[in-house]
Short mmCIF file of C-alpha atoms in Angstrom, two decimals:
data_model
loop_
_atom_site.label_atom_id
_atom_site.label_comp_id
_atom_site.label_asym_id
_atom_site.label_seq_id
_atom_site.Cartn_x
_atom_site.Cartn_y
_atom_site.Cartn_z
CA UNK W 1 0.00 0.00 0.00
CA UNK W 2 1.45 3.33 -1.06
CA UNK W 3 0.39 6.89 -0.22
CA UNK W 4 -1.18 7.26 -3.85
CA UNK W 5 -3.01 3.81 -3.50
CA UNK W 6 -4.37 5.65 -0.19
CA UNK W 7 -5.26 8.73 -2.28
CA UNK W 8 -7.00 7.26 -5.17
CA UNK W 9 -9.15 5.25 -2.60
CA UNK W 10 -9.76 8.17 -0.14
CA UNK W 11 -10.40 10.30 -3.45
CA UNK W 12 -7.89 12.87 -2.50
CA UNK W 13 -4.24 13.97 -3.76
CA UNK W 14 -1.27 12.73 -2.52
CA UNK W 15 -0.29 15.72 -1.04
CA UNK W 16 -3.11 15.81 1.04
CA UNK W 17 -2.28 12.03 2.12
CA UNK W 18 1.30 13.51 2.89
CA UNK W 19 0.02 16.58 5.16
CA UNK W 20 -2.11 14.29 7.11
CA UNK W 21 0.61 11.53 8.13
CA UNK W 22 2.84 14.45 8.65
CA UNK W 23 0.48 16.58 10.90
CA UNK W 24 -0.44 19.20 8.48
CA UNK W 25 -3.94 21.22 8.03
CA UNK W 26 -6.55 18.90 6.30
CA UNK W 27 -9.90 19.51 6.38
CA UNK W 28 -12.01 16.99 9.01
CA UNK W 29 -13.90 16.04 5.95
CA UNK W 30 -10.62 14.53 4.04
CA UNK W 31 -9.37 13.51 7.41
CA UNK W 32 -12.16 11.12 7.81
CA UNK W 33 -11.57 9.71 4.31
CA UNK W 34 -7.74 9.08 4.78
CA UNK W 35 -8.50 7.84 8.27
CA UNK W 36 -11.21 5.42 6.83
CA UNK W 37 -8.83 4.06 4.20
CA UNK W 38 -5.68 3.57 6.53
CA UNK W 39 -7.81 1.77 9.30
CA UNK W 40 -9.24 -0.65 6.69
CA UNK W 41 -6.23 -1.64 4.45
CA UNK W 42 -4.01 -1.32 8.10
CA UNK W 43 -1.62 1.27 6.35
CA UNK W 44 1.59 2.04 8.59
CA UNK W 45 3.80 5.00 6.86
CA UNK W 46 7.48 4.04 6.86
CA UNK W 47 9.90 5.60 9.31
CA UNK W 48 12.98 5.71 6.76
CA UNK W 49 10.89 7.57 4.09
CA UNK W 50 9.67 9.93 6.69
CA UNK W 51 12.91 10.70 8.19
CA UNK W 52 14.26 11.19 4.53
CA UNK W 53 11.38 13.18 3.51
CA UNK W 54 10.99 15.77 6.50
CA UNK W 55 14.36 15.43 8.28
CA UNK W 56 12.33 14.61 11.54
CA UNK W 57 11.56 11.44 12.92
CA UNK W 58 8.87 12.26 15.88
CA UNK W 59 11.01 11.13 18.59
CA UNK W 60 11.85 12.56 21.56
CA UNK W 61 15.11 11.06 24.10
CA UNK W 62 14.10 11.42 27.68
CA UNK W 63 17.11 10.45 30.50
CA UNK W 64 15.47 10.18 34.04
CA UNK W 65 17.88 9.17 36.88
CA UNK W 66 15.22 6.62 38.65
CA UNK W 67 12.02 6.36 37.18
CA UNK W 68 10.54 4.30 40.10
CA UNK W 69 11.10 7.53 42.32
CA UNK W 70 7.62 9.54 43.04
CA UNK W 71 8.75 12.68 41.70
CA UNK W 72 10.53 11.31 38.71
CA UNK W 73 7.17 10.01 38.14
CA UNK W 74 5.64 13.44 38.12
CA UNK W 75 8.16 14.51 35.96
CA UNK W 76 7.87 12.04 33.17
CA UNK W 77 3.85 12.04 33.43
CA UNK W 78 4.42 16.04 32.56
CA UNK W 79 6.55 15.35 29.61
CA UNK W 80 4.57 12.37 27.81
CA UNK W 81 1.73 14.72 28.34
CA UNK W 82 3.20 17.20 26.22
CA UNK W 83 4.75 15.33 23.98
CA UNK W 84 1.70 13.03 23.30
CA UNK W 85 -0.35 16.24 22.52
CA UNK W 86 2.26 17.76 19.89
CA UNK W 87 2.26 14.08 18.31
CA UNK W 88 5.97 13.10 19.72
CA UNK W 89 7.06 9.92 20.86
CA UNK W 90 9.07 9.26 23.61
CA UNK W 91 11.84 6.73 24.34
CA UNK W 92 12.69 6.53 27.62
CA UNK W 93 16.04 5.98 29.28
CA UNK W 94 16.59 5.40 32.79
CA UNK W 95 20.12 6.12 34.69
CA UNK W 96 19.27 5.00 38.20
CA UNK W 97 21.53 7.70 38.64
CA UNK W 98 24.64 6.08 37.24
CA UNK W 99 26.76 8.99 35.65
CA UNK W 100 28.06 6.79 32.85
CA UNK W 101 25.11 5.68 32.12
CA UNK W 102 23.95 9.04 31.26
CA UNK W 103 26.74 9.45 29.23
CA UNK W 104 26.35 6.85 27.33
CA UNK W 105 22.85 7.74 26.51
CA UNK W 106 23.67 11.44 25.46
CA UNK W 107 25.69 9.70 23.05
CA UNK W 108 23.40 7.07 22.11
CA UNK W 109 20.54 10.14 20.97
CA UNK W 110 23.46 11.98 19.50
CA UNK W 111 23.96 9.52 17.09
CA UNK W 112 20.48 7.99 16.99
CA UNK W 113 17.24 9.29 15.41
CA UNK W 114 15.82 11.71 18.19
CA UNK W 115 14.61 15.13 17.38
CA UNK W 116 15.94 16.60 20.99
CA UNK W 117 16.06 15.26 24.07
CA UNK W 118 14.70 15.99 27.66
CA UNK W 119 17.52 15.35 30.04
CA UNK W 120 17.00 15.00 34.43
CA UNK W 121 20.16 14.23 36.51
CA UNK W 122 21.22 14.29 40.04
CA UNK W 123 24.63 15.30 38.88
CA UNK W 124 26.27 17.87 35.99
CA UNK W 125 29.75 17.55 35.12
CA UNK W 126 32.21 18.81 32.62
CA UNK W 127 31.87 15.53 30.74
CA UNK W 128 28.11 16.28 30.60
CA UNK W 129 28.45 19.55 29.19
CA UNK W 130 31.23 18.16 26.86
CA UNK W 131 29.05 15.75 24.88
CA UNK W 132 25.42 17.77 24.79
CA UNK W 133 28.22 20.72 23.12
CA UNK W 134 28.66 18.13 21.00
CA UNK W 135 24.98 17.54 19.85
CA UNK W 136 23.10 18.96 16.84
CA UNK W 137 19.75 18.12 18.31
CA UNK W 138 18.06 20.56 21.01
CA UNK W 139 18.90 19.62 24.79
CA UNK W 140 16.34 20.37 27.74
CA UNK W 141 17.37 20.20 31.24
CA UNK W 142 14.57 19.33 33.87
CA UNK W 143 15.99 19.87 38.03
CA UNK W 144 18.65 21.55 37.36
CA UNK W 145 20.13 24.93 36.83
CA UNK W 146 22.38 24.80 33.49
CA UNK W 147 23.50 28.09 32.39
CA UNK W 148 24.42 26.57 28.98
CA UNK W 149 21.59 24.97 28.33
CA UNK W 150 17.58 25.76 28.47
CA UNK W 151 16.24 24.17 31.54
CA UNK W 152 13.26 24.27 34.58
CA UNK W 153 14.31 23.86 37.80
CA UNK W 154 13.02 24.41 41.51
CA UNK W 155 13.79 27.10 43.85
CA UNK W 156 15.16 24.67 46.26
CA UNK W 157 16.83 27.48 48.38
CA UNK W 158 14.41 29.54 49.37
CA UNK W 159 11.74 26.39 49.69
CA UNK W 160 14.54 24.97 51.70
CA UNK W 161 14.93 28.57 53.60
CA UNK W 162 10.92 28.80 54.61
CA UNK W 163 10.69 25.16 55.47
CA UNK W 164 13.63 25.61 57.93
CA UNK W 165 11.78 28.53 59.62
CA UNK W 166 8.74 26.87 59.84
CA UNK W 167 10.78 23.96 61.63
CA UNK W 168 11.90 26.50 64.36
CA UNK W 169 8.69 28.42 64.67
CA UNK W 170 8.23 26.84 68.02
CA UNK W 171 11.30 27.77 69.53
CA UNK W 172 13.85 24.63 68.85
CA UNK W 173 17.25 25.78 69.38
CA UNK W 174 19.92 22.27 67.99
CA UNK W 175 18.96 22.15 64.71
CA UNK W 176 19.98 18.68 62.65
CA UNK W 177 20.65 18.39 58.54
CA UNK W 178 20.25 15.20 56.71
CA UNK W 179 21.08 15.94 53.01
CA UNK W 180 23.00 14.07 49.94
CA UNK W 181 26.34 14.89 48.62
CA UNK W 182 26.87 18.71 47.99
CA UNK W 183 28.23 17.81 44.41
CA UNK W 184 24.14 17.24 43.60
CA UNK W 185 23.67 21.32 43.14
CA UNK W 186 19.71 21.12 43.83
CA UNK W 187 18.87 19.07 46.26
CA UNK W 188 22.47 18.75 48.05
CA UNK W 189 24.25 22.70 48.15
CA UNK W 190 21.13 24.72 47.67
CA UNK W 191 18.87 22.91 50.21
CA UNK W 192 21.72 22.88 52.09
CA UNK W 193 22.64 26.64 51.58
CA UNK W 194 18.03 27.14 52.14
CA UNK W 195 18.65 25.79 55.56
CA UNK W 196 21.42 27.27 57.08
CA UNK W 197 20.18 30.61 55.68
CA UNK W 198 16.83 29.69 57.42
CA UNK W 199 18.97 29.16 60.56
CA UNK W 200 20.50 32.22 60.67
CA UNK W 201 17.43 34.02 60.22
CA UNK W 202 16.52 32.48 63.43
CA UNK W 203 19.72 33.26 65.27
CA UNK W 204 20.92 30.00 65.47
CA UNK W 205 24.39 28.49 64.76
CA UNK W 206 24.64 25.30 63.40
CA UNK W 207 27.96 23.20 64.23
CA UNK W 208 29.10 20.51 61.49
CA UNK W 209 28.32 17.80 63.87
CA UNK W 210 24.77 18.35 63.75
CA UNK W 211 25.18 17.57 59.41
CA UNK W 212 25.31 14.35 57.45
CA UNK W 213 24.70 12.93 54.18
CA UNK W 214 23.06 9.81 52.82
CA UNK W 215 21.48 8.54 49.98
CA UNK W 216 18.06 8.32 48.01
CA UNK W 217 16.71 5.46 49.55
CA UNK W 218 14.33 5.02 53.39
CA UNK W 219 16.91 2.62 54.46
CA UNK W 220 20.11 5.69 54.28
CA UNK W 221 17.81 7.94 55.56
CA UNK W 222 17.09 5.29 58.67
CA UNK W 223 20.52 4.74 58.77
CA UNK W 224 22.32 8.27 58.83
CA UNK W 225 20.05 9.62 60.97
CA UNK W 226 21.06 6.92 63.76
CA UNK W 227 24.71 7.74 63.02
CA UNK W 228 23.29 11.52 63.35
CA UNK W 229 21.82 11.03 66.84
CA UNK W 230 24.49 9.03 68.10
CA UNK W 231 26.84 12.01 67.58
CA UNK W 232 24.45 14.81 68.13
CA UNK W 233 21.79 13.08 70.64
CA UNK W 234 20.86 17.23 71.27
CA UNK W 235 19.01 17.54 68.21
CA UNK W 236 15.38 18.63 68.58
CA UNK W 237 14.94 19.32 65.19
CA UNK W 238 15.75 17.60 61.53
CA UNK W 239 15.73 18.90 58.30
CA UNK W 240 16.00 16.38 56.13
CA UNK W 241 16.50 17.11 52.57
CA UNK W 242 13.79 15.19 50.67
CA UNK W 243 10.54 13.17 52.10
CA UNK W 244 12.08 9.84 51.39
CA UNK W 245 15.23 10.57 53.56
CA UNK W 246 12.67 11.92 56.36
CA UNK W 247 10.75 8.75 56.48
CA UNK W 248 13.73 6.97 56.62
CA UNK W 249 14.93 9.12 59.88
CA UNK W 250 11.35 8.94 61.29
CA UNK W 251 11.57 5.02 61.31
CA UNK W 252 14.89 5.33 63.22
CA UNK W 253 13.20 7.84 65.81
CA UNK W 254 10.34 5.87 66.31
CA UNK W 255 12.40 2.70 67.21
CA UNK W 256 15.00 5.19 69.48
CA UNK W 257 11.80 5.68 71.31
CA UNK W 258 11.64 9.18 70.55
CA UNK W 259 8.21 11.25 69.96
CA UNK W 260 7.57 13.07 67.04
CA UNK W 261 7.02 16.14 67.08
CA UNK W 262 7.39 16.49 70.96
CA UNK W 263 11.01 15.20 71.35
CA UNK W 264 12.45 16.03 67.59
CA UNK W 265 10.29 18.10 65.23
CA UNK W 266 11.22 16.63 61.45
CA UNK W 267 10.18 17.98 57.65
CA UNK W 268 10.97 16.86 54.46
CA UNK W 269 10.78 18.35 50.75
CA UNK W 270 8.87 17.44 47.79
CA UNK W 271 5.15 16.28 49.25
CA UNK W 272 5.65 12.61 48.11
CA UNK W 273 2.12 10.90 48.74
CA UNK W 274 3.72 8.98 51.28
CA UNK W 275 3.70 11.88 53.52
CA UNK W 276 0.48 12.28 53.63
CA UNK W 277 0.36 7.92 54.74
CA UNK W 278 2.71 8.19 58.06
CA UNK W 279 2.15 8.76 60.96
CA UNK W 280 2.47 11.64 61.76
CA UNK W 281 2.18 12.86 59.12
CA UNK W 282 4.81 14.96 57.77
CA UNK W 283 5.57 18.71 56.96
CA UNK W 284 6.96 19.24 53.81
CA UNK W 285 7.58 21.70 50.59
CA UNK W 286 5.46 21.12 47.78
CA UNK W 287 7.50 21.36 44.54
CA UNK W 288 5.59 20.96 40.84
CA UNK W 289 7.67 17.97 39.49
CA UNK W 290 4.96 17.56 37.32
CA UNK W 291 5.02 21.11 35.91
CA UNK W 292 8.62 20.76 35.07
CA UNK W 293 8.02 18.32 32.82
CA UNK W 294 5.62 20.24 31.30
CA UNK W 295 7.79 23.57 31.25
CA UNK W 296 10.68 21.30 30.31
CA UNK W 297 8.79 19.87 27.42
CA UNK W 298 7.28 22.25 25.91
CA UNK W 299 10.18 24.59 25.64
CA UNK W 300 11.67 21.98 23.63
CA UNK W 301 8.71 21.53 21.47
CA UNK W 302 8.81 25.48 20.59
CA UNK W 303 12.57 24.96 19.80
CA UNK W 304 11.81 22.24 17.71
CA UNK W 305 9.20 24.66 15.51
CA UNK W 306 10.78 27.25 15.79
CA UNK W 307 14.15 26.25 14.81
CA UNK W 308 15.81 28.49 17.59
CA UNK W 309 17.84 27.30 20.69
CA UNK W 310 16.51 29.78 23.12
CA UNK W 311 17.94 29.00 25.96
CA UNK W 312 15.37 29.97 27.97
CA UNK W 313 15.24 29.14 31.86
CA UNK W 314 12.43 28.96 34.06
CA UNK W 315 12.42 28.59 38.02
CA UNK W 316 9.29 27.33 39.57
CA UNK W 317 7.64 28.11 42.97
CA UNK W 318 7.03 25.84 45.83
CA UNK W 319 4.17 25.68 48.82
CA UNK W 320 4.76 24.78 51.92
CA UNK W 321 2.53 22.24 53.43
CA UNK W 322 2.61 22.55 57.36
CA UNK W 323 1.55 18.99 58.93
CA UNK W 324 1.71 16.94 62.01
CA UNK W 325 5.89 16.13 62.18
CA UNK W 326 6.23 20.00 63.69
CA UNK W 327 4.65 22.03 66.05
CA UNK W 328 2.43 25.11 66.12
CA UNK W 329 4.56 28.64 66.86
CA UNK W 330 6.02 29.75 69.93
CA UNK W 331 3.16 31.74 71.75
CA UNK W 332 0.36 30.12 69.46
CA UNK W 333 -0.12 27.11 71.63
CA UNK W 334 -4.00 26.35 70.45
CA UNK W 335 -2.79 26.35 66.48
CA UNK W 336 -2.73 23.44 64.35
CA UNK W 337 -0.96 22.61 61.55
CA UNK W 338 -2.70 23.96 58.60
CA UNK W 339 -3.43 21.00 56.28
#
């Protein structure tokens, strides 16, 4: 079955065959003609002739870091929205946060048949920014700041800033950080940087000791934080750097025997659902994971019509979202939480 086969059965010119497999205007009457025909002879338009014909193969590279992560999640469900609406594909590439692997798949779409590619990692390095200065296709970063590159990312400072003053509204005095490695520039140095600044604010130093560093995972978070409190047993309150690490920490303080939020006050950042499931439940930042994908994609889809890299960089907001895990202010003992 060729396109003029289709045409002389739908009883319209090839041209107008060619504009609808390609996405271009055809009236809804034609449409309906061309779509009859191709759903009774079972039609399927070649990918070689396409990508010869219009130099574009519909395909859009995505690299997540972990796609079984809840806000990973978001982020992909923003981009295939996108992309499924503008009539791209996706293929989908996951890291689990394996710097090589990323690599490797920057090079894979260089060389491949992509159109651009949507790129999330925990990390940026020179070698990063070495191949993607390499690519002819469009690059989008989603997380991260990239001056080189258009991106969406999260104000994870000042989120990280608010959260930490909402942490020592009720008057805790030995604040604790539970973070990842500082190398991570989002969710390791500017959460970081969000909650010392959010200390200071307060009036309150915050000695080395009272810091530590894990992984992604419950199980670090459990972990490190009894390596924490075995260290720094005067911690009353933990900042912990995303909800999964928190969790993690509250399991350890509910087996230490400690009370939350009476004996340590604890928060977390990115509203995971699970934070809404423990008990109690737990204070948090809301971050739009799913709106960066959307951002994220559909700056690349306005590259990809337009034809212009425009570098363009968007930071998103936050909410915070005051639960159970910390208590009301200092002199506002009859306040809840607002949920």
């Amino acid at each position: 079955m060729t396109i003029a086969e289709i045409a002389q059965r739908a009883g319209v010119s090839k041209a107008c065959v060619s504009r609808y497999l390609n996405h271009g205007y055809v009236s809804e009457e034609k449409k309906a003609r061309i779509r009859e025909v191709i759903a009774e002879t079972g039609y399927t338009p070649s990918r070689n002739a396409q990508v010869l014909r219009t130099g574009k193969t519909g395909v859009i590279g995505v690299i997540l870091p972990k796609i079984n992560s809840e806000s990973i999640s978001r982020v992909a469900a923003g981009i295939s929205e996108v992309l499924t609406r503008q009539g791209y594909r996706m293929l989908l590439a996951n890291t689990e946060n394996n710097i090589e692997q990323e690599l490797a798949y920057l090079e894979l779409f260089k060389n491949d048949q992509v159109d651009g590619v949507l790129f999330s990692a925990t990390l940026l390095t020179p070698d990063h920014r070495d191949i993607i200065a390499t690519m002819n296709i469009p690059v989008v970063m989603v997380g991260q700041r990239a001056d080189y590159l258009s991106c969406v990312y999260h104000n994870d400072r000042a989120a990280a800033r608010d959260l930490t003053q909402v942490l020592l509204a009720s008057g805790r005095k030995c604040p604790g950080f539970l973070g990842v490695t500082r190398k991570d520039r989002a969710v390791g140095s500017e959460r970081l940087a969000g909650f010392l600044e959010g200390c200071k604010l307060c009036g309150i130093p915050v000695p080395e000791s009272r810091m530590a560093t894990c992984s992604f995972s419950i199980e670090s978070g459990c972990e490190a934080a009894g390596a924490l409190f075995s260290q720094a047993p005067e911690i009353d309150a933990l900042f912990c750097a995303t909800d999964t690490i928190a969790i993690g920490a509250m399991q350890y303080l509910k087996g230490a025997g400690k009370r939350i939020p009476a004996d340590v006050e604890i928060v977390g950042v990115g509203h995971s659902r699970m934070t809404e499931i423990v008990s109690p439940r737990l204070t948090t930042t809301h971050l739009f994971y799913k709106t960066s994908g959307i951002e994220a994609a559909s700056i690349l889809c306005q590259i990809l019509e337009s034809g212009v890299d425009m570098k363009k960089q968007i930071m998103l907001g936050y909410e915070l979202i005051r639960q159970d895990s910390t208590l009301p202010p200092a002199g506002d003992p009859g306040a809840r939480p607002n949920n």
